[in-house]
Short mmCIF file of C-alpha atoms in Angstrom, two decimals:
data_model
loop_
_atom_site.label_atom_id
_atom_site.label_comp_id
_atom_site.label_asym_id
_atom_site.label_seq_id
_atom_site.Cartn_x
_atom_site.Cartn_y
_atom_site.Cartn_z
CA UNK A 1 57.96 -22.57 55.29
CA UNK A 2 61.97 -22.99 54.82
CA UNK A 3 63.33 -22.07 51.87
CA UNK A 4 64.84 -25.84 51.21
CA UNK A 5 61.26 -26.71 51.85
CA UNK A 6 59.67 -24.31 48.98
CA UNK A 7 62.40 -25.33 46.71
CA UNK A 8 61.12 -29.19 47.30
CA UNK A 9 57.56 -27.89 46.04
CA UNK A 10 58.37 -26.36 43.31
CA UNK A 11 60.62 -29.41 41.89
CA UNK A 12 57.67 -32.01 42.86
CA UNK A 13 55.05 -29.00 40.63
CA UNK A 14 57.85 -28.94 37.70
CA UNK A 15 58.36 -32.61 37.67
CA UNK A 16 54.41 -33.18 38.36
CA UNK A 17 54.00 -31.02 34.79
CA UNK A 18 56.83 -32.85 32.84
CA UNK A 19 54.40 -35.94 33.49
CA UNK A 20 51.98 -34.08 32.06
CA UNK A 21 53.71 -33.07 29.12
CA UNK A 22 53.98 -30.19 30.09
CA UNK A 23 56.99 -28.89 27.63
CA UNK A 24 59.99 -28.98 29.96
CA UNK A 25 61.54 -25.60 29.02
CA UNK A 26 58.82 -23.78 30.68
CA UNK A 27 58.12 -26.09 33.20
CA UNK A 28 61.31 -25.04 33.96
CA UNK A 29 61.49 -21.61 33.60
CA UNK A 30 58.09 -21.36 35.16
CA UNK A 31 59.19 -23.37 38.43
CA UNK A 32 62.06 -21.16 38.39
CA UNK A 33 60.11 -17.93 38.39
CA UNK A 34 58.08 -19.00 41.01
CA UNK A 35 60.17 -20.12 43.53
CA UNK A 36 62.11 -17.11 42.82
CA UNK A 37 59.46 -14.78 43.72
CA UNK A 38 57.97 -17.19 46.27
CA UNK A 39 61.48 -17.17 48.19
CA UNK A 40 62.61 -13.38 47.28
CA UNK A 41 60.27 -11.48 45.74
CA UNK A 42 58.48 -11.24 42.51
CA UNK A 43 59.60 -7.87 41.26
CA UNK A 44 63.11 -9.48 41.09
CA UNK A 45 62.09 -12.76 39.58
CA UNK A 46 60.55 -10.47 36.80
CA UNK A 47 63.94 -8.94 36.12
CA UNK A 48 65.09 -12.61 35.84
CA UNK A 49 62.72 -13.54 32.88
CA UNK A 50 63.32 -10.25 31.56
CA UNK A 51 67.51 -10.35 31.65
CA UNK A 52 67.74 -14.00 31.71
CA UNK A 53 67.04 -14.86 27.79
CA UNK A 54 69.20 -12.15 26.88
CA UNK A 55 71.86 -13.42 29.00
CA UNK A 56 72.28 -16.84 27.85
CA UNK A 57 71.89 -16.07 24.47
CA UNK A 58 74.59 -13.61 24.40
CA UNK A 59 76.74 -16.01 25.78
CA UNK A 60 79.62 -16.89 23.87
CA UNK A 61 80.51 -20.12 25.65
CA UNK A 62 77.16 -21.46 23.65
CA UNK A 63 78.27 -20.79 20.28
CA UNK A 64 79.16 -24.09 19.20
CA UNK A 65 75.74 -25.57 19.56
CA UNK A 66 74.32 -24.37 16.56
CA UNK A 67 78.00 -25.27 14.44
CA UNK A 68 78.13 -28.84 15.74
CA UNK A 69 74.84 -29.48 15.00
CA UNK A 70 75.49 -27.57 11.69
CA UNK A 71 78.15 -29.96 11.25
CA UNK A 72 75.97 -33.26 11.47
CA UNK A 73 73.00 -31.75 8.88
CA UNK A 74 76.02 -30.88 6.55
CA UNK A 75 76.96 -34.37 6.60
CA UNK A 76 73.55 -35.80 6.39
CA UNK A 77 71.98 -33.68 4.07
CA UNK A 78 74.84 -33.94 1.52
CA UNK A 79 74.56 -37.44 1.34
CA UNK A 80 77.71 -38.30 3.05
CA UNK A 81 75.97 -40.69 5.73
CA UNK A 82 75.55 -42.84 2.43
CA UNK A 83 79.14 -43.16 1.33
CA UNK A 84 79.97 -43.80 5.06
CA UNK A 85 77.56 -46.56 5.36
CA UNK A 86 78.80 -48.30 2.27
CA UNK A 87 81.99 -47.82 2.72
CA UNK A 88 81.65 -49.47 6.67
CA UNK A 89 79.91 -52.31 4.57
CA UNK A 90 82.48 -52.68 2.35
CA UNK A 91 85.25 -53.55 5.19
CA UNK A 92 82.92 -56.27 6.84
CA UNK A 93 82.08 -58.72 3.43
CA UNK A 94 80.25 -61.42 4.03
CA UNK A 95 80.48 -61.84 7.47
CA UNK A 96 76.99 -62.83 9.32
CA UNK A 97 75.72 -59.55 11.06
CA UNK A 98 77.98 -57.64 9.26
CA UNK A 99 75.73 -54.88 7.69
CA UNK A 100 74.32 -54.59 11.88
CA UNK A 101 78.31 -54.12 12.10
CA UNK A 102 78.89 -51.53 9.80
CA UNK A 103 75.67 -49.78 11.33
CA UNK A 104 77.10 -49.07 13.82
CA UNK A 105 80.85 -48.77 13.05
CA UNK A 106 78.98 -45.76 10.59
CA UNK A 107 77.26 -44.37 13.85
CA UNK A 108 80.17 -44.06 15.74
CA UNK A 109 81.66 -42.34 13.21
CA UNK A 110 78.78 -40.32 11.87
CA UNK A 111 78.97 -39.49 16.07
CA UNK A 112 82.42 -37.41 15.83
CA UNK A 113 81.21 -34.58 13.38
CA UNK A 114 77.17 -34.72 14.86
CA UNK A 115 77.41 -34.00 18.63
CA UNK A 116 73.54 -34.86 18.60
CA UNK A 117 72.58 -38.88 19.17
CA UNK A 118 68.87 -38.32 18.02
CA UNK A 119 70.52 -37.18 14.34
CA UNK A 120 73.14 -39.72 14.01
CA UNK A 121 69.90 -42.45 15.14
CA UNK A 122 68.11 -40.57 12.27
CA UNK A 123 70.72 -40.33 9.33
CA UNK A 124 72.01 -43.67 9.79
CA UNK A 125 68.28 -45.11 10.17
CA UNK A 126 67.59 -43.79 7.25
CA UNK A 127 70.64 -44.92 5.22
CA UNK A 128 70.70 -48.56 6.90
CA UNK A 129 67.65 -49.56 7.89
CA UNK A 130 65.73 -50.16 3.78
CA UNK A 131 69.36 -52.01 3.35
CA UNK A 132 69.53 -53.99 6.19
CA UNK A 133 65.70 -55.56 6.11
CA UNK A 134 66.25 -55.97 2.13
CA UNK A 135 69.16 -58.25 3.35
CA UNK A 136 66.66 -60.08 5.44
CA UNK A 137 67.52 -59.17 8.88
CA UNK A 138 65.51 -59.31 11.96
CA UNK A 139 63.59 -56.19 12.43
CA UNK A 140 65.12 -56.45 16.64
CA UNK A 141 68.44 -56.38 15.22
CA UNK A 142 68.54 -53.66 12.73
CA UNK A 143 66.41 -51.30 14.83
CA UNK A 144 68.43 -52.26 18.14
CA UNK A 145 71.86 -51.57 16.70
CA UNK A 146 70.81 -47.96 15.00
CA UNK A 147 69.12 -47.30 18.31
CA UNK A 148 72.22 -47.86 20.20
CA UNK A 149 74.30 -46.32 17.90
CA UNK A 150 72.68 -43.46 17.72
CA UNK A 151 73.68 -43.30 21.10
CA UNK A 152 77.62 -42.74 20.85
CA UNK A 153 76.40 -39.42 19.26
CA UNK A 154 75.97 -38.03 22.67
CA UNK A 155 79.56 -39.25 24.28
CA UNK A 156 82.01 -39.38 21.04
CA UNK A 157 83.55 -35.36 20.56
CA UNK A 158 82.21 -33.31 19.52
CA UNK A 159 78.95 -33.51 22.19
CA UNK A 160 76.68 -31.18 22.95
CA UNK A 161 76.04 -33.32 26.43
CA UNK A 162 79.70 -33.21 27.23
CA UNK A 163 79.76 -29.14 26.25
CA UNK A 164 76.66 -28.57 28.81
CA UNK A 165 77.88 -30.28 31.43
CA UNK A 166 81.52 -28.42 31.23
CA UNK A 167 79.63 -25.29 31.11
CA UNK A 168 76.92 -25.67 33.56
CA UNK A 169 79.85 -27.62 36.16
CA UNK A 170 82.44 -24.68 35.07
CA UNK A 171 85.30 -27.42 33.85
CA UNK A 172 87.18 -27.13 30.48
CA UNK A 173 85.82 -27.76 27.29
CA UNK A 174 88.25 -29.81 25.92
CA UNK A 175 89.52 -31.84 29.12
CA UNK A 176 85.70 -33.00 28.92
CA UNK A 177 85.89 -33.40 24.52
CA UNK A 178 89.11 -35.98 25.54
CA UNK A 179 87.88 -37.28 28.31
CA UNK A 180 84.96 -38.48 26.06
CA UNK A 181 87.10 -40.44 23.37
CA UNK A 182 88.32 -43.75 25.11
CA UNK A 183 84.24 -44.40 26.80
CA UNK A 184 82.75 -43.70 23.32
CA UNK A 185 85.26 -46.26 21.52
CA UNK A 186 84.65 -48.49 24.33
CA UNK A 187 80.95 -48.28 23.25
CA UNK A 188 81.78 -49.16 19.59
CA UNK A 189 83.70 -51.97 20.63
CA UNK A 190 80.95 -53.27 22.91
CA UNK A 191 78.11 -52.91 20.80
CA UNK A 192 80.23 -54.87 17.79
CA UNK A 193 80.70 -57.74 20.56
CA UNK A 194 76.89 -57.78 20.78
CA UNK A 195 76.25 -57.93 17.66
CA UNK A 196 78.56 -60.58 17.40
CA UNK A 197 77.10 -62.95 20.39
CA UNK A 198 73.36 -62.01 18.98
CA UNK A 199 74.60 -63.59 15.73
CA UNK A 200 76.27 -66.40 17.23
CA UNK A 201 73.25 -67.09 19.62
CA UNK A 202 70.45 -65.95 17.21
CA UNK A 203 72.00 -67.13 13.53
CA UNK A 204 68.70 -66.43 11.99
CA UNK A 205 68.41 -62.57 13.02
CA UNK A 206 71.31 -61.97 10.49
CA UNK A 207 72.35 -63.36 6.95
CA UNK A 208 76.29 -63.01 5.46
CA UNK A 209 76.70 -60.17 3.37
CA UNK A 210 78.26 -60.30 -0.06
CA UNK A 211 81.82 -60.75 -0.07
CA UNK A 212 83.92 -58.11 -0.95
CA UNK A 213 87.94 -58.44 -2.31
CA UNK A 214 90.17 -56.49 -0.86
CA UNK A 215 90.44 -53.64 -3.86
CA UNK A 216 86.73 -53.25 -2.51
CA UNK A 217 87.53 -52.74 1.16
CA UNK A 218 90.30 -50.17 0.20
CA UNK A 219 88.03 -48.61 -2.35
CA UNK A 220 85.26 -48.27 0.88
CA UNK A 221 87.88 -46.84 2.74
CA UNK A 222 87.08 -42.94 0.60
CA UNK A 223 83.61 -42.53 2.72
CA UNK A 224 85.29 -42.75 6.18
CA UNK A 225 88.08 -40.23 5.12
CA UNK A 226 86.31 -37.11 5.24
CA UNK A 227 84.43 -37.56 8.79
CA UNK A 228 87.53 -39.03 10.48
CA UNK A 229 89.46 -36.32 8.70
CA UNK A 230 87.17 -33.83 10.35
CA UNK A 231 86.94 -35.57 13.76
CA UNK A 232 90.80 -35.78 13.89
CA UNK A 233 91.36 -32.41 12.81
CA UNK A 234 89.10 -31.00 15.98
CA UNK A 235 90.33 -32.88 18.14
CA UNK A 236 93.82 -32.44 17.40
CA UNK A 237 93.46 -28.83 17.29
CA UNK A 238 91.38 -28.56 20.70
CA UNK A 239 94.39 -30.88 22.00
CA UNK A 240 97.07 -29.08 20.51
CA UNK A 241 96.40 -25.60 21.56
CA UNK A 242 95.56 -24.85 17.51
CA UNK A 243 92.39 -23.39 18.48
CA UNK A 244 89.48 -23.42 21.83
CA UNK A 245 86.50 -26.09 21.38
CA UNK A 246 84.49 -22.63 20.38
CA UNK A 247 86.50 -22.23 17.15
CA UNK A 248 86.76 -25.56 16.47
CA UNK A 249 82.92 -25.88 16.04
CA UNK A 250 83.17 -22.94 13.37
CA UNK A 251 86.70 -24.56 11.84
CA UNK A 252 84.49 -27.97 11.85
CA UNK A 253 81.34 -26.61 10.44
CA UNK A 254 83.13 -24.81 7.87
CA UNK A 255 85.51 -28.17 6.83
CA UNK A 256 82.18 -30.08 6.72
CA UNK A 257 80.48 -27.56 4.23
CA UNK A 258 83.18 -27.24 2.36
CA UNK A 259 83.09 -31.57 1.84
CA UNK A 260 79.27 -31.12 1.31
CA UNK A 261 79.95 -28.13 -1.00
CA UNK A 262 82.49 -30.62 -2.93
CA UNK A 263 80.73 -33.58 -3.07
CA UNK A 264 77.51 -31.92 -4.75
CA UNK A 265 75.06 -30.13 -2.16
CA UNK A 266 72.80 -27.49 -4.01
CA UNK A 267 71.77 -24.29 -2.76
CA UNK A 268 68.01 -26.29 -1.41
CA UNK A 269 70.10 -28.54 0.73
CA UNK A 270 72.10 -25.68 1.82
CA UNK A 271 69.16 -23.92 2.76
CA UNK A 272 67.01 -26.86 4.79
CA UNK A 273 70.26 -27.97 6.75
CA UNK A 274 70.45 -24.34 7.97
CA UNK A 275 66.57 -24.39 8.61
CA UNK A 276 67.20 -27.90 10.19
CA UNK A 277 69.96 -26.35 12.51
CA UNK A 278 67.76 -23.31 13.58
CA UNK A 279 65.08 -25.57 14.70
CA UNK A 280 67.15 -28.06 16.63
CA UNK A 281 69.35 -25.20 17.97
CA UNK A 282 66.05 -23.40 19.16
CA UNK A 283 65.03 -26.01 21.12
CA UNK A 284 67.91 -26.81 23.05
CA UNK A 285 68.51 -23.14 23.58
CA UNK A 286 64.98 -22.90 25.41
CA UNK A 287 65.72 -25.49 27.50
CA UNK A 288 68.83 -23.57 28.66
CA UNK A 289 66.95 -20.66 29.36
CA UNK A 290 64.58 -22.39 31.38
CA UNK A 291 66.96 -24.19 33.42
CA UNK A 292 69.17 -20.49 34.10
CA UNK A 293 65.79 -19.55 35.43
CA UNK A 294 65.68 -22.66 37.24
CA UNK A 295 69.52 -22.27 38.58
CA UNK A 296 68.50 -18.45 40.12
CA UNK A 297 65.98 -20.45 42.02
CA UNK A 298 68.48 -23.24 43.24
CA UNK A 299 70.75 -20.40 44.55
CA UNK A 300 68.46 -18.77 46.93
CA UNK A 301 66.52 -21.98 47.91
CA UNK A 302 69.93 -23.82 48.95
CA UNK A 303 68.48 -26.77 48.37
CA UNK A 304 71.75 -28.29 46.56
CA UNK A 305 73.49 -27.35 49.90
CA UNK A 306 70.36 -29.00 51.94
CA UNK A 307 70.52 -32.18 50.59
CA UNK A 308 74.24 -32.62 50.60
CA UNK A 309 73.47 -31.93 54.46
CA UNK A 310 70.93 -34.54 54.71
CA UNK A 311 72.97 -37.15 53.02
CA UNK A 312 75.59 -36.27 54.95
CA UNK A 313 73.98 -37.00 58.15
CA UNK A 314 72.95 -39.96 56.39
CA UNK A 315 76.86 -40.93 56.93
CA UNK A 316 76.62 -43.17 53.12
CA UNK A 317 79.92 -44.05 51.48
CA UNK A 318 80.48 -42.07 48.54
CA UNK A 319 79.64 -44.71 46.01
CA UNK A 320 76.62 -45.32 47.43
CA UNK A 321 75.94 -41.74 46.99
CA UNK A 322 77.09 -42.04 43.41
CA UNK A 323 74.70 -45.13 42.73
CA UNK A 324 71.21 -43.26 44.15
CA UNK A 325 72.49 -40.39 42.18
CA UNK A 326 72.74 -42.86 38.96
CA UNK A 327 69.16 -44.66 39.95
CA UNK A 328 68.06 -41.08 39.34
CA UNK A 329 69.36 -40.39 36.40
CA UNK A 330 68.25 -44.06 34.89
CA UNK A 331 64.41 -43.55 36.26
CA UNK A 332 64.67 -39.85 34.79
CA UNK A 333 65.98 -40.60 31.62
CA UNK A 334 63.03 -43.11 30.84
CA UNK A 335 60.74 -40.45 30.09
CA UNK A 336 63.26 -37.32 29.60
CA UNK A 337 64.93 -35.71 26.65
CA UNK A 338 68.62 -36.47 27.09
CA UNK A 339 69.76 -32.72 27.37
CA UNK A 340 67.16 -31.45 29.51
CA UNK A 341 67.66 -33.95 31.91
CA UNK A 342 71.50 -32.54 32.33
CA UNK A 343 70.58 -28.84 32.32
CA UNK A 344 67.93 -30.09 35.20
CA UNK A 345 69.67 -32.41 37.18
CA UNK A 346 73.50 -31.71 36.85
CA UNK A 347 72.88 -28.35 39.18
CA UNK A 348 71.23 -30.44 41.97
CA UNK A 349 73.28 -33.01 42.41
CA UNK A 350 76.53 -31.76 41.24
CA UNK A 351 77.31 -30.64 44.90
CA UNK A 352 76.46 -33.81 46.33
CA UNK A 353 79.19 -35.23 44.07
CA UNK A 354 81.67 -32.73 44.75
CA UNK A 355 81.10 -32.85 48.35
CA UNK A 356 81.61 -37.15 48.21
CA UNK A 357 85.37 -36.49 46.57
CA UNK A 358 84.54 -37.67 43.16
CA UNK A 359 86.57 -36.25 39.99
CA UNK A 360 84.28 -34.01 38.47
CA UNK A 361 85.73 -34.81 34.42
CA UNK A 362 84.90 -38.50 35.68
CA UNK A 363 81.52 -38.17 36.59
CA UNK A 364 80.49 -35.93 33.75
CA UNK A 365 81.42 -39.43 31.55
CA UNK A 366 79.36 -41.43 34.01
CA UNK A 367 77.21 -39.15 34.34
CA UNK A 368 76.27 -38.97 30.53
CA UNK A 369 76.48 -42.83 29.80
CA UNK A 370 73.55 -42.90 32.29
CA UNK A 371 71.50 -40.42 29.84
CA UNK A 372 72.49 -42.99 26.79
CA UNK A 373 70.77 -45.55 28.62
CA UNK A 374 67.75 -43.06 28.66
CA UNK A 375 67.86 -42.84 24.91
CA UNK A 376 67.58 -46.92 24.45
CA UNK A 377 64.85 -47.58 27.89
CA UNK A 378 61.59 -47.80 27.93
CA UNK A 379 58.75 -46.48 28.11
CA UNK A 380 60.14 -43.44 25.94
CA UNK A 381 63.51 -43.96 24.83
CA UNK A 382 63.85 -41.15 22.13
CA UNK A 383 66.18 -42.71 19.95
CA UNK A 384 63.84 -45.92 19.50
CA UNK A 385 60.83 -43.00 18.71
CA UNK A 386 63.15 -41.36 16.15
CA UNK A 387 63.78 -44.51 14.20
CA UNK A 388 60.40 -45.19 14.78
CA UNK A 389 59.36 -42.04 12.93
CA UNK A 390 61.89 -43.76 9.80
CA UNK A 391 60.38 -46.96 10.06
CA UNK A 392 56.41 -46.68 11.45
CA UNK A 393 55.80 -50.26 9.93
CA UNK A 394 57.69 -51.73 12.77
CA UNK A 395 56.45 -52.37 16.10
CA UNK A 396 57.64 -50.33 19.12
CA UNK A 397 57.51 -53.37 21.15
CA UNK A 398 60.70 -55.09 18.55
CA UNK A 399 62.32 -52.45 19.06
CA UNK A 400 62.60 -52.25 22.64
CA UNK A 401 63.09 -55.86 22.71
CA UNK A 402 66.11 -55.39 19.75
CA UNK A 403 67.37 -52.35 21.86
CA UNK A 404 67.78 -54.84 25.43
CA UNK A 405 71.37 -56.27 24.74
CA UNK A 406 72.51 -52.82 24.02
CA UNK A 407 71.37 -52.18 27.14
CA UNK A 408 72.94 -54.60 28.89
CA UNK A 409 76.29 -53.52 27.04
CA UNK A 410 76.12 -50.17 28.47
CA UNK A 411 75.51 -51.31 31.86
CA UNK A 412 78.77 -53.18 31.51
CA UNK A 413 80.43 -50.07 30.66
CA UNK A 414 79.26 -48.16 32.94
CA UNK A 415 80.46 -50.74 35.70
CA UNK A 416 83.97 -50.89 33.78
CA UNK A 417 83.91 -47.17 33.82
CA UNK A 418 83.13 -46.66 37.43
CA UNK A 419 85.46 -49.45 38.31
CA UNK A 420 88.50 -48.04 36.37
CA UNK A 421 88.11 -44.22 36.31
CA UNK A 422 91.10 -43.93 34.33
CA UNK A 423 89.50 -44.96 30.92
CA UNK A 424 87.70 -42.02 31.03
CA UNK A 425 90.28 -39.57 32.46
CA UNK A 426 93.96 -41.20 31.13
CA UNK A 427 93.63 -38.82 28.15
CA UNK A 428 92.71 -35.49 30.14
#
């Protein structure tokens, strides 16, 4: 059997087991090992399992995992996802949908000091949701905008997508962080138009707000400072030359503590955000074990390099090669975790991409507006199971019905984005 050949086993096993449930960090690391010694020989692919955890965790480039998630507990445990959400309330008064507005206006900006769109779907859920059904809005609506929203966690900077695929794709840090900005403000904007048709449409899904004078609005304006403070001040700095995206994390994590710190958290919140952070950091760090087990594997099965043959031979334009790839990612992302779909697809089709001409910064954006869609589509859509676990009196089946014209929204943007390249590299 060819090499290509054992490497197509092993991926149909691995994937075969993620159907099952099979925790995909060692489905991974298992296929990995494997193929490994399957292909080579197993006293090597023992020296993998052995070396391999060591090496990744030692590796500096992942340091800022743990502080931007860090950052986002800070920010929710301190109660500063409140003052946010009231104070995006504040600037849309009485308008009809405007509490589904400021939702998501507080996502968004909740988004540029989380890095992680299953915590920004759960803070906000938390702080929104009891508000927006006591206002007597349509449990599609309220659970389909925090669902989405939670979303632009995973493409506005600081991301832990966008960090994963510049490491595992070897591209800079920040080119990817900037690259990130316009597409993620493009999916504020959309999502607010949505809103605003679903209201328009659908009157009864939303009721006006209270109306608010304008001392109000400027008063409101004191729960945004401190996260777009933040977000501006790592940005600017990763932009700048101040500092690299690895010492922003700390300089953010730090500035975000030091907010909490000031604005009242006690030594028990302290404590569970950093217990919080462990756990979530944990996880994702397994995963990227597994798939550096998995990428040792890829090497010596040249399977990457096979299939870029095959679709060569093929003789497809490249963006028909770019939408299969994209079909992939959509179909994968229904019943995937958004970060261990990257860490196990990015490696197998990132040659493939290269090899078509595409801009490597550009696809990362496409290529991680695809996973948002994964967050919002059935049948798992993790985002709409989060704010499921916040709101268990609400049918799954409204919620994936409220979640559709987000959806639809991001398809548009992914088409605008694929169209016109430069909105996603004109700041790199």
């Amino acid at each position: 059997m060819s090499t290509s050949m054992i490497g197509v086993v092993c991926i149909a096993v691995m994937l075969l087991l993620i159907v099952l449930r099979a925790p995909i960090a060692l489905t991974m690391a298992l296929a990995g090992f494997v193929g490994f010694g399957w292909i080579v020989a197993f006293d090597p692919a023992i020296s993998i399992l052995a070396s391999g955890p060591f090496e990744t965790l030692s590796n500096y480039s992942f340091s800022p995992i743990p502080m931007f998630i860090l950052m986002g507990v800070f920010a929710s445990k301190s109660g500063m996802s409140q003052e946010l959400f009231q104070g995006a309330r504040a600037m849309f008064g009485s308008w009809r949908g405007g509490m589904a507005l400021a939702a998501v206006t507080s996502c968004a900006i909740f988004s540029a000091i989380s890095g992680s769109s299953m915590a920004t779907a759960a803070s906000m859920s938390r702080v929104a949701l009891p508000e927006m059904e006591k206002n007597g809005y349509a449990p599609t609506l309220a659970t389909g905008v925090l669902a989405a929203g939670g979303t632009l966690g995973i493409m506005i900077p600081p991301s832990i997508a966008l960090l994963l695929y510049a490491l595992i794709t070897e591209q800079s840090v920040g080119a990817m962080f900037m690259a990130g900005v316009i597409p993620g403000l493009l999916g504020l904007v959309m999502y607010g138009l949505t809103v605003a048709v679903l209201v328009i449409v659908f009157p009864n899904i939303a009721q006006p707000g209270k109306a608010t004078t304008l001392k109000e609005k400027f008063l409101g304006l004191k729960g945004l400072v401190p996260f777009t403070g933040v977000f501006v001040f790592i940005i600017g700095g990763i932009y700048s030359g101040w500092f690299t995206p690895t010492e922003a994390s700390a300089v953010g994590a730090a500035a975000t503590l030091l907010i909490a710190l000031v604005r009242g958290m006690r030594f028990e919140q302290f404590k569970d955000a950093v217990g919080e952070t462990l756990v979530m950091s944990a996880m994702i760090f397994f995963m990227i074990i597994g798939a550096e087990i998995f990428g040792y594997f890829l090497s010596v099965s040249r399977i990457s390099f096979s299939l870029v043959e095959y679709v060569d031979s093929l003789h497809l334009g490249p963006y028909m090669i770019l939408l299969c790839v994209l079909i992939l990612f959509m179909v994968l992302g229904c019943v995937m975790d958004s970060i261990a779909m990257l860490l196990l697809t990015v490696p197998v089709v990132y040659p493939l991409i290269e090899a078509a001409g595409f801009d490597p910064i550009w696809f990362g954006i496409v290529a991680v507006i695809t996973v948002e869609l994964g967050l919002i589509t059935p049948p798992v859509g993790m985002n709409v199971f989060v704010i499921k676990s916040v709101a268990p009196h609400i049918s799954i089946g409204d919620m994936y019905k409220g979640v559709m014209p987000f959806v639809i929204a991001d398809l548009l943007r992914l088409a605008l984005i694929v169209a016109f390249p430069i909105l996603a590299i004109g700041l790199v």
